[in-house]
Short mmCIF file of C-alpha atoms and ligand atoms in Angstrom, two decimals:
data_model
loop_
_atom_site.label_atom_id
_atom_site.label_comp_id
_atom_site.label_asym_id
_atom_site.label_seq_id
_atom_site.Cartn_x
_atom_site.Cartn_y
_atom_site.Cartn_z
CA UNK A 1 45.90 6.89 -0.39
CA UNK A 2 44.82 7.88 3.37
CA UNK A 3 48.47 9.27 4.88
CA UNK A 4 48.85 8.55 8.77
CA UNK A 5 51.73 9.82 10.72
CA UNK A 6 52.17 7.70 13.99
CA UNK A 7 54.40 9.17 16.68
CA UNK A 8 55.99 6.83 18.95
CA UNK A 9 55.69 4.62 16.09
CA UNK A 10 58.63 1.94 17.21
CA UNK A 11 57.49 1.42 20.64
CA UNK A 12 55.31 -1.36 22.06
CA UNK A 13 51.71 0.38 20.82
CA UNK A 14 52.98 2.52 18.23
CA UNK A 15 54.71 -0.56 16.55
CA UNK A 16 51.71 -2.77 16.46
CA UNK A 17 49.53 0.24 15.36
CA UNK A 18 51.90 0.56 12.18
CA UNK A 19 51.81 -3.03 11.43
CA UNK A 20 48.16 -3.36 11.55
CA UNK A 21 47.64 0.10 9.41
CA UNK A 22 50.12 -0.71 6.87
CA UNK A 23 48.42 -3.94 6.17
CA UNK A 24 45.03 -2.40 6.22
CA UNK A 25 46.89 -0.38 3.18
CA UNK A 26 47.63 3.16 4.43
CA UNK A 27 50.88 4.95 3.84
CA UNK A 28 52.23 4.95 7.31
CA UNK A 29 54.87 7.47 8.29
CA UNK A 30 56.32 6.19 11.60
CA UNK A 31 58.36 8.96 14.09
CA UNK A 32 60.25 8.03 17.19
CA UNK A 33 63.44 9.02 18.77
CA UNK A 34 63.79 5.08 19.81
CA UNK A 35 64.29 6.48 23.83
CA UNK A 36 61.94 3.35 24.53
CA UNK A 37 61.28 2.45 21.17
CA UNK A 38 63.31 0.14 19.04
CA UNK A 39 63.95 -0.60 14.98
CA UNK A 40 63.50 -3.94 15.81
CA UNK A 41 59.72 -3.60 16.30
CA UNK A 42 59.38 -2.59 12.86
CA UNK A 43 62.11 -4.20 10.79
CA UNK A 44 59.55 -6.12 8.60
CA UNK A 45 58.25 -2.95 7.70
CA UNK A 46 61.13 -0.90 6.84
CA UNK A 47 61.54 -1.34 3.45
CA UNK A 48 58.12 -1.91 2.43
CA UNK A 49 56.42 0.54 -0.06
CA UNK A 50 54.21 2.94 1.72
CA UNK A 51 55.99 2.86 5.03
CA UNK A 52 58.72 5.14 6.18
CA UNK A 53 60.78 6.21 9.56
CA UNK A 54 61.45 9.40 10.28
CA UNK A 55 63.93 9.91 13.31
CA UNK A 56 62.73 12.94 15.28
CA UNK A 57 62.13 13.82 18.87
CA UNK A 58 58.25 15.36 19.09
CA UNK A 59 59.74 17.89 21.63
CA UNK A 60 61.02 19.80 18.51
CA UNK A 61 58.41 21.07 15.85
CA UNK A 62 57.78 18.91 12.99
CA UNK A 63 56.32 20.33 9.94
CA UNK A 64 57.14 18.46 6.86
CA UNK A 65 56.09 20.04 3.46
CA UNK A 66 56.68 16.95 1.20
CA UNK A 67 53.51 15.20 2.34
CA UNK A 68 49.77 16.05 3.88
CA UNK A 69 48.96 13.92 6.67
CA UNK A 70 45.07 12.78 7.09
CA UNK A 71 45.51 11.64 10.61
CA UNK A 72 47.97 11.65 13.14
CA UNK A 73 47.89 9.12 16.14
CA UNK A 74 50.17 10.93 18.86
CA UNK A 75 51.51 7.94 21.01
CA UNK A 76 55.25 9.41 21.66
CA UNK A 77 55.68 9.21 25.71
CA UNK A 78 57.89 6.72 27.65
CA UNK A 79 54.59 5.14 29.35
CA UNK A 80 56.67 2.52 31.88
CA UNK A 81 57.06 4.03 35.59
CA UNK A 82 60.97 3.19 35.47
CA UNK A 83 61.51 4.82 32.05
CA UNK A 84 59.39 7.93 32.93
CA UNK A 85 60.34 8.94 36.23
CA UNK A 86 63.72 9.54 37.86
CA UNK A 87 66.11 11.25 35.50
CA UNK A 88 63.88 11.21 32.39
CA UNK A 89 60.79 12.76 34.51
CA UNK A 90 61.34 16.59 32.74
CA UNK A 91 61.64 14.88 29.23
CA UNK A 92 58.47 12.96 30.09
CA UNK A 93 56.54 16.41 30.94
CA UNK A 94 57.95 18.12 27.87
CA UNK A 95 57.02 15.04 25.59
CA UNK A 96 53.48 15.32 26.74
CA UNK A 97 53.31 19.32 26.68
CA UNK A 98 55.56 20.57 24.08
CA UNK A 99 55.14 17.19 21.87
CA UNK A 100 51.61 17.64 22.03
CA UNK A 101 51.67 21.29 20.93
CA UNK A 102 53.89 20.30 17.92
CA UNK A 103 51.58 17.68 16.86
CA UNK A 104 48.70 20.00 17.36
CA UNK A 105 50.32 22.54 15.17
CA UNK A 106 50.83 19.98 12.75
CA UNK A 107 47.37 18.63 12.60
CA UNK A 108 46.25 22.24 12.25
CA UNK A 109 48.31 23.17 9.26
CA UNK A 110 47.86 19.64 7.47
CA UNK A 111 44.18 19.65 8.50
CA UNK A 112 44.25 16.04 9.91
CA UNK A 113 42.46 14.53 12.55
CA UNK A 114 45.12 13.73 15.71
CA UNK A 115 44.28 11.25 18.05
CA UNK A 116 46.37 11.60 21.71
CA UNK A 117 47.00 8.50 23.65
CA UNK A 118 46.32 9.80 26.98
CA UNK A 119 46.15 7.29 30.08
CA UNK A 120 44.32 5.86 32.80
CA UNK A 121 46.96 7.60 35.39
CA UNK A 122 44.62 10.82 34.82
CA UNK A 123 42.45 9.32 37.57
CA UNK A 124 45.50 9.28 39.94
CA UNK A 125 44.85 6.77 42.87
CA UNK A 126 40.80 6.91 42.40
CA UNK A 127 38.53 7.38 45.06
CA UNK A 128 35.65 6.14 42.38
CA UNK A 129 35.63 2.64 41.23
CA UNK A 130 35.40 1.57 38.23
CA UNK A 131 36.71 4.59 36.78
CA UNK A 132 34.43 6.63 34.20
CA UNK A 133 35.54 9.23 31.98
CA UNK A 134 33.61 11.81 33.84
CA UNK A 135 35.42 10.87 37.41
CA UNK A 136 38.16 14.00 37.80
CA UNK A 137 40.84 11.80 39.22
CA UNK A 138 43.05 12.08 42.60
CA UNK A 139 46.59 12.86 41.13
CA UNK A 140 49.22 13.94 43.41
CA UNK A 141 50.52 17.03 41.65
CA UNK A 142 53.76 16.87 43.04
CA UNK A 143 54.73 13.28 43.12
CA UNK A 144 57.06 10.85 41.16
CA UNK A 145 54.31 9.75 39.13
CA UNK A 146 53.38 13.53 38.68
CA UNK A 147 55.53 14.10 35.34
CA UNK A 148 53.14 11.55 33.45
CA UNK A 149 49.89 11.77 34.98
CA UNK A 150 50.24 15.87 35.09
CA UNK A 151 51.74 15.66 31.38
CA UNK A 152 49.12 13.47 30.28
CA UNK A 153 46.19 15.82 31.80
CA UNK A 154 47.87 18.72 30.67
CA UNK A 155 47.70 17.27 26.82
CA UNK A 156 44.17 16.20 27.17
CA UNK A 157 43.70 19.91 27.93
CA UNK A 158 45.99 21.20 25.00
CA UNK A 159 43.90 18.80 22.69
CA UNK A 160 40.32 20.37 23.85
CA UNK A 161 41.71 24.04 23.57
CA UNK A 162 42.72 23.52 20.02
CA UNK A 163 39.53 22.32 19.43
CA UNK A 164 37.46 24.83 20.91
CA UNK A 165 39.69 27.43 19.38
CA UNK A 166 41.75 26.40 16.69
CA UNK A 167 39.02 23.80 15.17
CA UNK A 168 41.00 21.09 15.39
CA UNK A 169 39.42 17.55 14.81
CA UNK A 170 40.55 15.62 17.77
CA UNK A 171 39.96 12.28 19.35
CA UNK A 172 41.31 11.50 23.04
CA UNK A 173 41.35 8.14 24.46
CA UNK A 174 42.74 6.84 27.74
CA UNK A 175 44.51 4.02 27.63
CA UNK A 176 44.52 1.35 30.67
CA UNK A 177 46.97 -1.52 31.62
CA UNK A 178 47.93 -3.29 28.11
CA UNK A 179 50.35 -5.97 27.39
CA UNK A 180 51.62 -8.34 24.41
CA UNK A 181 53.82 -8.70 21.65
CA UNK A 182 56.41 -6.03 21.22
CA UNK A 183 56.77 -4.94 24.70
CA UNK A 184 60.28 -4.76 25.89
CA UNK A 185 61.52 -7.75 28.16
CA UNK A 186 63.15 -4.75 30.32
CA UNK A 187 59.84 -2.51 30.07
CA UNK A 188 59.57 -2.97 33.78
CA UNK A 189 55.74 -2.84 34.11
CA UNK A 190 54.28 -6.01 35.81
CA UNK A 191 53.09 -8.54 32.89
CA UNK A 192 56.52 -8.16 31.20
CA UNK A 193 58.25 -8.61 34.76
CA UNK A 194 56.64 -11.41 36.20
CA UNK A 195 56.66 -13.48 32.48
CA UNK A 196 60.15 -12.79 32.10
CA UNK A 197 61.32 -13.48 35.60
CA UNK A 198 59.46 -16.88 35.59
CA UNK A 199 61.12 -17.49 32.29
CA UNK A 200 64.32 -16.86 33.51
CA UNK A 201 63.61 -18.92 36.90
CA UNK A 202 64.19 -15.63 38.78
CA UNK A 203 62.06 -14.45 41.73
CA UNK A 204 58.78 -12.65 40.94
CA UNK A 205 58.84 -9.31 42.48
CA UNK A 206 55.63 -8.57 44.09
CA UNK A 207 55.72 -4.92 45.17
CA UNK A 208 53.54 -3.95 48.45
CA UNK A 209 51.44 -6.81 49.52
CA UNK A 210 50.20 -7.55 45.99
CA UNK A 211 46.44 -6.80 46.76
CA UNK A 212 46.40 -3.94 44.54
CA UNK A 213 44.38 -4.22 41.56
CA UNK A 214 45.03 -3.65 37.47
CA UNK A 215 43.10 -4.52 34.56
CA UNK A 216 45.02 -6.14 31.99
CA UNK A 217 44.34 -5.54 28.09
CA UNK A 218 45.45 -7.45 25.52
CA UNK A 219 47.35 -5.03 22.67
CA UNK A 220 44.91 -6.38 19.69
CA UNK A 221 42.00 -5.06 21.29
CA UNK A 222 43.33 -1.52 22.11
CA UNK A 223 44.51 -1.25 18.48
CA UNK A 224 41.03 -2.05 17.23
CA UNK A 225 39.56 0.27 19.74
CA UNK A 226 42.03 2.98 18.64
CA UNK A 227 41.26 2.76 14.82
CA UNK A 228 37.81 2.65 15.82
CA UNK A 229 37.78 5.84 17.31
CA UNK A 230 40.04 7.55 14.60
CA UNK A 231 37.24 6.89 12.68
CA UNK A 232 34.17 7.72 14.70
CA UNK A 233 32.09 10.70 13.87
CA UNK A 234 33.90 14.09 14.67
CA UNK A 235 31.06 15.05 17.10
CA UNK A 236 32.63 12.18 19.63
CA UNK A 237 35.84 13.66 20.78
CA UNK A 238 36.26 11.74 23.99
CA UNK A 239 37.99 11.00 26.23
CA UNK A 240 37.12 7.35 26.01
CA UNK A 241 38.31 4.64 28.14
CA UNK A 242 40.06 1.58 26.51
CA UNK A 243 40.87 -1.12 28.68
CA UNK A 244 39.55 -4.80 29.82
CA UNK A 245 37.26 -4.40 32.67
CA UNK A 246 38.57 -7.75 34.09
CA UNK A 247 40.05 -7.02 37.35
CA UNK A 248 43.03 -8.87 39.10
CA UNK A 249 45.11 -8.40 41.82
CA UNK A 250 48.76 -8.31 41.45
CA UNK A 251 48.93 -11.42 43.52
CA UNK A 252 46.56 -13.09 41.33
CA UNK A 253 48.26 -12.20 38.15
CA UNK A 254 51.64 -13.57 39.75
CA UNK A 255 49.78 -17.26 40.48
CA UNK A 256 48.56 -17.15 36.64
CA UNK A 257 51.72 -16.44 35.02
CA UNK A 258 53.51 -19.33 37.48
CA UNK A 259 50.65 -21.80 36.65
CA UNK A 260 51.20 -21.14 32.96
CA UNK A 261 55.09 -21.72 33.31
CA UNK A 262 55.51 -24.14 35.79
CA UNK A 263 58.98 -25.71 37.24
CA UNK A 264 60.95 -22.80 37.12
CA UNK A 265 61.66 -22.48 40.84
CA UNK A 266 60.57 -18.78 40.80
CA UNK A 267 59.36 -17.82 44.19
CA UNK A 268 57.30 -14.88 45.25
CA UNK A 269 59.05 -12.07 46.57
CA UNK A 270 58.11 -8.53 47.98
CA UNK A 271 59.40 -5.26 47.49
CA UNK A 272 58.50 -1.90 48.91
CA UNK A 273 55.11 -0.26 46.98
CA UNK A 274 56.50 2.81 44.70
CA UNK A 275 55.36 5.89 45.88
CA UNK A 276 51.58 7.07 44.81
CA UNK A 277 51.01 3.70 43.42
CA UNK A 278 47.26 3.21 42.50
CA UNK A 279 45.50 0.71 44.66
CA UNK A 280 42.40 -0.08 42.42
CA UNK A 281 41.86 0.33 38.90
CA UNK A 282 39.18 -0.72 36.43
CA UNK A 283 37.76 0.90 33.41
CA UNK A 284 33.98 1.63 33.15
CA UNK A 285 34.00 1.22 29.24
CA UNK A 286 30.28 1.96 28.63
CA UNK A 287 31.16 5.00 26.59
CA UNK A 288 33.31 2.97 23.71
CA UNK A 289 30.62 0.18 23.95
CA UNK A 290 27.87 2.72 22.90
CA UNK A 291 29.74 5.09 20.59
CA UNK A 292 32.57 2.70 19.16
CA UNK A 293 30.74 -0.54 19.41
CA UNK A 294 34.06 -1.69 20.81
CA UNK A 295 34.75 -4.11 23.85
CA UNK A 296 37.79 -6.00 24.33
CA UNK A 297 37.70 -9.91 22.89
CA UNK A 298 40.73 -11.20 24.35
CA UNK A 299 40.44 -12.20 28.19
CA UNK A 300 43.53 -12.33 30.45
CA UNK A 301 44.32 -16.01 30.38
CA UNK A 302 44.62 -16.27 26.48
CA UNK A 303 46.38 -13.39 25.94
CA UNK A 304 48.86 -14.13 28.43
CA UNK A 305 49.74 -17.42 26.27
CA UNK A 306 50.42 -14.94 23.24
CA UNK A 307 52.81 -12.87 25.62
CA UNK A 308 54.52 -15.71 27.13
CA UNK A 309 55.32 -17.29 23.54
CA UNK A 310 56.53 -13.46 22.66
CA UNK A 311 59.06 -12.98 25.42
CA UNK A 312 60.05 -16.59 25.46
CA UNK A 313 61.37 -15.82 21.86
CA UNK A 314 62.20 -12.23 23.02
CA UNK A 315 64.64 -12.96 26.06
CA UNK A 316 66.51 -15.35 23.58
CA UNK A 317 67.25 -13.21 21.01
N1 UDP B 401 53.84 -4.21 40.14
C1 UDP B 401 54.71 -5.29 41.07
N2 UDP B 401 56.01 -5.66 40.25
C2 UDP B 401 56.74 -5.30 39.32
C3 UDP B 401 56.16 -4.37 38.63
C4 UDP B 401 54.94 -3.76 39.09
O1 UDP B 401 54.23 -5.87 41.87
O2 UDP B 401 57.70 -6.35 39.02
C5 UDP B 401 53.20 -3.56 40.67
C6 UDP B 401 52.89 -2.16 40.66
O3 UDP B 401 53.22 -1.93 42.19
C7 UDP B 401 51.54 -1.80 40.15
C8 UDP B 401 51.19 -2.93 39.41
O4 UDP B 401 51.87 -3.55 39.58
O5 UDP B 401 50.72 -1.80 41.41
C9 UDP B 401 50.90 -2.49 37.85
O6 UDP B 401 52.37 -1.51 37.57
P1 UDP B 401 52.98 -1.26 36.44
O7 UDP B 401 54.30 -0.63 36.47
O8 UDP B 401 52.74 -2.52 35.41
O9 UDP B 401 51.70 -0.37 35.72
P2 UDP B 401 51.21 1.09 36.29
O10 UDP B 401 51.60 1.06 38.21
O11 UDP B 401 51.54 1.92 35.48
O12 UDP B 401 49.75 0.67 36.58
#
């Protein structure tokens, strides 16, 4: 049976991936330091056969000798601006850089294929729209987002150097804004904030004028894309964009959420735009369509219904 390691396995994306791959019949090792993840996300898996949880921080080497991994999904990294910035910014860079080195060393030792979850943040505040993988980005190297943006850019660079010089079998995906069940209600990103604010009858916090855009992908579409990328021929390493090309302004998102959660009395309030907040973001997904026969199936309208049902329960727990 295929042995799969998922770092960041108790986080939003990781826990959804653990569930799917365990249900598909694989042996899963879920590794996390639980900084942003939570054991609650994997509570139905924790005592199941073919599943184990390892508490570990990938900043430290991890080289188990009691098993041999076939595949490593390296997802570990805080991904929400309030969690990756500020006091934790150095930790974020270390997770991206030292964490990638440690996981690449493991992949090399185990002769495992390794997939890095990189990010649309590698494009920074893009000057090209929509963003293709060939676009090299417009990143502020010393701003408050750079620990994450440059961290992931360095992680990508490490992946390709280990491929070139050490022969490691690598896959790189660039994830665009993703939402859905198992996100933390206090995650701080826009979809969870707006839904939880509306459900609690609190004001909806629009940063800046709300005209900036994002393209929102439902988690199940991402999981399907990741698995297809992991299973793709070894001459296709990426990087490949994974996102939903449906593009919305932040104001449009707020309106949609308020339409779906009516009568709570929430009003729109405007807050300062954070430094280096990208103005536009929309993936060009031609490469994924061509190479993986993948495209998202769940539009924002439908995905928001599932997310709202999840957050309704989560905030009452
Ligand atoms: N945003 C907002 N209100 C919030 C949280 C975020 O207006 O309560 C904005 C944020 O400034 C950004 C967009 O929504 O322009 C997406 O932010 P998020 O943190 O979800 O993701 P990222 O900036 O990493 O794409």
